[in-house]
XYZ file of C-alpha atoms in Angstrom:
380
model
C 6.162 194.734 -14.401
C 6.172 198.270 -13.166
C 8.167 200.843 -15.260
C 9.659 204.148 -14.344
C 6.449 206.011 -15.164
C 3.407 203.931 -14.557
C 0.108 203.742 -16.363
C -1.850 207.064 -16.064
C -5.007 205.202 -15.281
C -3.559 204.364 -11.781
C -1.641 207.705 -11.315
C 1.856 208.663 -12.405
C 4.433 206.749 -10.163
C 8.079 207.045 -9.685
C 10.732 204.273 -9.443
C 9.983 203.783 -5.758
C 6.422 203.061 -6.394
C 5.157 206.272 -4.871
C 2.960 208.702 -6.825
C 5.283 210.958 -8.548
C 3.602 214.274 -6.939
C 4.867 213.032 -3.628
C 8.457 212.938 -5.017
C 8.163 216.417 -6.706
C 6.866 217.886 -3.286
C 9.607 216.188 -1.588
C 12.103 217.782 -4.055
C 10.473 221.176 -3.718
C 10.616 220.904 0.120
C 14.413 220.111 -0.086
C 15.121 222.814 -2.437
C 13.288 225.268 -0.173
C 15.245 224.220 2.759
C 18.487 224.450 0.745
C 17.700 227.932 -0.239
C 17.158 228.844 3.336
C 20.286 227.217 4.404
C 22.226 228.844 1.531
C 20.662 232.367 2.512
C 21.720 231.747 6.154
C 25.270 230.849 5.036
C 25.657 233.919 2.861
C 24.271 235.989 5.806
C 26.899 234.620 8.063
C 29.590 235.100 5.501
C 28.779 238.622 4.511
C 31.518 240.226 6.671
C 35.123 238.934 5.776
C 37.309 238.126 8.635
C 41.136 238.215 8.549
C 43.130 235.714 10.623
C 46.553 237.311 11.066
C 49.525 235.022 11.550
C 49.661 233.473 14.825
C 52.063 234.988 17.148
C 54.523 232.351 18.420
C 55.690 232.882 22.053
C 57.007 229.346 22.213
C 59.717 228.838 19.686
C 57.682 225.932 18.266
C 56.805 226.447 14.606
C 55.080 223.065 14.319
C 52.699 223.827 17.139
C 52.079 227.420 15.791
C 51.242 225.998 12.272
C 48.822 223.556 14.112
C 46.951 226.250 15.882
C 46.803 228.552 12.764
C 45.313 225.579 10.738
C 42.872 224.794 13.546
C 41.646 228.252 13.906
C 41.168 228.792 10.169
C 39.346 225.366 9.867
C 36.996 226.426 12.621
C 36.430 229.893 11.156
C 35.512 228.897 7.641
C 32.653 226.884 8.717
C 30.634 229.992 9.339
C 32.601 232.884 8.138
C 34.403 234.263 4.943
C 38.077 234.097 5.658
C 40.561 236.042 3.732
C 43.264 234.001 1.876
C 46.484 233.612 4.170
C 48.849 234.020 1.279
C 47.617 237.640 0.295
C 47.753 238.465 4.064
C 51.363 237.480 4.323
C 52.339 239.377 1.303
C 50.722 242.529 2.462
C 52.417 242.330 5.978
C 55.812 241.825 4.399
C 55.237 244.855 2.037
C 54.713 246.972 5.312
C 57.474 245.210 7.265
C 55.001 244.404 9.916
C 56.577 241.673 12.326
C 54.837 242.142 15.680
C 51.191 241.391 14.842
C 50.015 242.689 18.291
C 51.479 246.140 17.506
C 49.766 246.875 14.214
C 48.606 250.592 14.490
C 44.836 251.103 13.764
C 45.406 253.286 10.702
C 47.365 250.354 9.135
C 44.446 247.815 10.002
C 42.172 250.292 8.060
C 44.563 250.144 5.086
C 44.584 246.366 5.225
C 40.877 246.334 5.600
C 40.378 248.191 2.538
C 42.874 246.146 0.517
C 41.234 242.757 1.730
C 37.676 244.011 1.715
C 37.427 242.800 5.298
C 35.470 243.975 8.342
C 37.053 241.865 11.139
C 40.697 241.083 12.191
C 41.606 238.335 14.387
C 45.097 238.096 16.202
C 45.831 234.762 18.040
C 48.935 233.919 20.304
C 50.348 230.542 21.135
C 51.533 231.281 24.736
C 52.466 227.783 25.830
C 52.886 224.418 24.067
C 54.560 221.358 25.678
C 54.372 217.817 24.399
C 54.447 216.411 27.627
C 53.576 213.909 28.822
C 50.879 215.344 29.605
C 50.709 217.805 26.707
C 50.120 221.493 27.858
C 48.915 224.443 25.826
C 47.802 228.006 26.428
C 46.249 230.186 23.677
C 44.613 233.554 23.231
C 42.960 235.588 20.591
C 41.311 238.905 20.007
C 39.091 240.371 17.404
C 39.001 243.976 16.355
C 36.175 245.491 13.838
C 37.293 247.834 11.185
C 36.837 251.450 12.135
C 36.561 250.569 15.776
C 39.011 251.589 18.484
C 37.955 248.973 21.163
C 38.090 245.239 20.968
C 35.115 243.268 19.552
C 36.166 240.090 21.517
C 39.044 238.648 23.491
C 39.465 235.026 24.512
C 41.851 232.854 26.419
C 42.054 229.022 26.850
C 44.452 226.915 28.610
C 44.437 222.940 29.287
C 46.700 219.909 29.935
C 46.027 216.474 28.624
C 44.881 215.272 32.057
C 42.268 217.759 32.745
C 39.471 215.269 31.629
C 41.098 212.143 32.729
C 38.839 209.709 34.619
C 39.051 206.642 36.875
C 41.491 203.910 35.613
C 43.141 206.467 33.299
C 40.291 206.659 30.843
C 39.729 209.890 28.975
C 42.329 212.637 28.566
C 44.406 213.823 25.624
C 47.882 212.350 24.889
C 48.767 214.518 21.766
C 49.615 218.132 21.787
C 48.172 218.630 18.229
C 44.770 217.170 19.336
C 44.803 219.462 22.447
C 45.571 222.487 20.314
C 42.597 221.538 18.014
C 40.461 221.451 20.953
C 41.493 224.750 22.426
C 40.975 226.307 18.942
C 37.433 224.982 18.856
C 36.821 226.575 22.343
C 38.172 229.888 21.371
C 35.977 230.182 18.002
C 32.886 228.937 19.825
C 33.467 231.690 22.376
C 34.020 234.221 19.846
C 30.958 233.285 17.737
C 28.851 233.372 20.943
C 30.161 236.854 21.690
C 30.334 236.047 25.479
C 30.303 239.373 27.542
C 29.350 237.693 30.880
C 31.565 236.173 33.264
C 32.204 232.398 32.513
C 31.682 231.661 36.105
C 30.362 233.685 39.141
C 33.692 233.536 40.875
C 34.051 234.299 44.531
C 35.286 237.863 44.822
C 39.012 238.179 46.285
C 38.900 239.573 49.888
C 42.332 241.027 50.346
C 41.952 244.020 48.018
C 42.332 247.785 48.272
C 39.476 249.703 46.707
C 39.857 253.540 46.901
C 36.102 254.080 46.440
C 33.149 252.314 44.873
C 33.941 252.054 41.172
C 31.076 252.938 38.654
C 30.868 251.693 35.168
C 31.127 255.215 33.765
C 34.269 256.027 35.935
C 36.173 253.012 34.373
C 35.046 253.559 30.783
C 37.448 252.258 28.242
C 40.164 250.194 29.867
C 43.617 249.980 28.462
C 45.405 246.675 29.521
C 49.186 247.538 29.948
C 51.497 244.478 29.440
C 52.211 242.941 32.883
C 55.616 242.911 34.287
C 57.095 239.836 35.940
C 59.723 239.113 38.670
C 59.149 235.482 38.405
C 62.497 233.395 38.684
C 61.235 230.775 36.250
C 59.824 231.678 32.817
C 59.311 235.329 33.604
C 58.162 236.174 29.990
C 55.814 233.289 29.820
C 54.001 234.438 32.966
C 53.889 238.090 31.997
C 52.526 237.421 28.405
C 49.880 234.907 29.538
C 48.483 237.078 32.427
C 48.465 240.130 30.093
C 46.355 238.223 27.457
C 44.422 236.672 30.270
C 43.479 239.966 31.699
C 42.027 241.200 28.520
C 39.861 237.974 28.170
C 38.498 238.134 31.671
C 37.581 241.884 31.582
C 35.858 241.294 28.323
C 33.762 238.486 29.720
C 32.847 240.771 32.682
C 31.511 243.250 30.129
C 34.232 245.963 30.109
C 34.994 247.837 27.069
C 38.700 247.434 26.131
C 41.166 249.549 24.124
C 42.630 247.818 21.172
C 45.904 246.315 22.417
C 47.699 247.230 19.025
C 47.038 251.019 19.837
C 48.733 250.338 23.238
C 51.804 248.509 21.918
C 52.161 250.937 19.001
C 52.408 253.963 21.493
C 54.775 251.971 24.001
C 57.175 251.115 21.012
C 57.225 254.540 19.657
C 58.062 255.928 23.056
C 61.023 253.583 23.189
C 60.139 252.870 26.667
C 58.498 249.549 26.695
C 58.156 249.461 30.492
C 55.878 246.534 31.397
C 53.523 247.210 34.405
C 54.198 250.850 34.634
C 54.010 254.120 32.712
C 55.389 257.570 32.996
C 53.063 260.649 32.771
C 53.898 261.188 29.075
C 53.192 257.691 27.985
C 50.004 257.608 30.248
C 48.792 260.782 28.550
C 49.549 259.373 24.947
C 47.574 256.324 25.809
C 44.779 258.208 27.050
C 44.531 260.496 24.206
C 45.214 258.070 21.283
C 43.772 254.932 22.597
C 40.706 256.643 24.240
C 41.517 254.949 27.566
C 39.643 256.229 30.693
C 41.387 253.826 32.928
C 44.372 251.457 32.839
C 44.674 247.865 34.036
C 48.100 246.231 34.649
C 50.270 244.514 37.240
C 53.117 242.156 38.259
C 53.624 238.392 37.887
C 55.419 236.929 40.861
C 55.426 233.197 39.955
C 54.161 231.152 37.058
C 55.570 227.610 37.388
C 54.943 223.959 37.850
C 55.907 222.540 41.319
C 56.016 219.355 39.278
C 55.221 218.716 35.517
C 54.306 215.148 35.343
C 52.510 212.807 35.552
C 49.849 215.237 36.979
C 51.060 218.826 36.550
C 50.720 221.025 39.771
C 51.021 224.714 38.914
C 51.602 227.575 41.120
C 50.714 231.132 40.219
C 51.124 234.551 42.086
C 50.260 237.921 40.750
C 48.813 241.305 41.707
C 46.910 243.760 39.657
C 46.007 247.404 39.699
C 43.535 249.871 38.198
C 44.693 253.438 37.503
C 42.492 256.309 36.288
C 43.868 257.853 33.290
C 43.912 261.603 34.055
C 46.064 261.730 37.077
C 47.395 258.374 37.498
C 45.602 257.704 40.818
C 45.213 254.081 41.807
C 41.702 253.024 42.192
C 42.056 249.435 43.121
C 44.776 246.799 43.913
C 44.412 243.253 44.474
C 46.539 239.970 44.392
C 46.342 236.242 44.827
C 48.830 233.405 45.365
C 47.438 229.821 44.519
C 48.482 226.297 43.732
C 46.593 224.234 41.452
C 45.730 221.594 44.088
C 44.777 223.932 46.874
C 41.081 223.287 46.261
C 41.382 219.615 45.816
C 38.510 217.729 47.572
C 37.791 214.081 47.887
C 39.298 211.677 45.428
C 41.297 214.690 44.117
C 38.332 216.546 42.702
C 38.729 220.219 42.139
C 42.395 220.143 41.242
C 43.594 222.442 38.464
C 46.527 221.063 36.281
C 47.134 224.081 33.727
C 48.814 227.233 35.215
C 46.882 229.205 32.539
C 43.485 227.848 33.938
C 44.668 228.595 37.461
C 45.556 232.039 36.784
C 42.209 232.521 34.979
C 40.346 231.427 37.983
C 42.406 233.840 40.033
C 41.826 236.692 37.636
C 38.042 236.251 37.752
C 38.156 236.385 41.520
C 40.159 239.623 41.446
C 37.800 241.290 38.919
C 34.825 240.186 40.818
C 36.150 242.345 43.824
C 35.503 245.545 41.755
C 32.960 244.390 39.105
C 29.994 243.574 41.487
C 28.086 246.394 39.899
C 28.361 244.961 36.512
C 27.568 241.434 37.913
C 24.327 242.689 39.663
C 23.400 244.494 36.430
C 23.779 241.165 34.394
C 21.601 239.181 36.862
C 19.056 241.984 37.164
C 19.620 242.151 40.909
C 19.038 245.211 43.022
């Protein structure tokens, strides 16, 4: 019979019959790996991030709560996330209701009180239980002491995007769809993607005053888009505004913090979407440090049919203005339907209007961002 510790003449053995020195080495290796893993975790969590309350543009508190939970769940895997209860108390004390209009100086105060380095704002722009479920979400991150965005993201999907033959695949539940979009957003944030998601074909029908250099555009301030759409005008304007920031960020542009822009527009008392008078333009230029402005108008943002396979239709135009004189440097616009590019067996269809608008925005930005694209690829 072999005991826990064997006869020393045959070498010390453990319960599994192996020499004890092997077990000790195994333990030491495990402890070493655990120390390395712990050190990496601490390194990732050195900078605390504050997840501000999710901005609800849908009137659906349940879906908003789901998105908030999903984002927090994804963030805490690799980051030190500040307690949400303390954040709410601080915001109430300052009577801050519009999360996207928090002035930079207030963020600085919150950062000191919460011992935080990063702030994330997120918005639920669209949420429909379906069938099929449809959702559009966006988020931005700003770093303490910075006047420009550290990251901007946008995701839009429907439950039938990944549906395959015989009806297999896809998502039938809005909650599940929101969980997936939150995962995509945080993955994008953690990778700090500054390059275009796709090498979109540049839109052809655009006006370009002159070749635009990187230094000339400088810091870009996105002014909220206007909308003349007959259906869900506000939904389209908000979505395309958020989308513009995400796409410009992916293409490597430096973006002014949107809270600064919103605060200026609110204080001016003239929150005119898609345009600015000379005084407002001067204020945004000096306070936000903007060298150029990006804005436009949404003309349509709706579904030709919403089920069983949604067919979106989107139309908008955008423009770039230089900040000093307000001269128009570029104008472009597109109008597309989700099934315009469908091929054999229906491949190539786009079901989410947010995703359709995203593809269109990439094409428009590509028409003036060729210099940046060549630089990323290392091309002459």
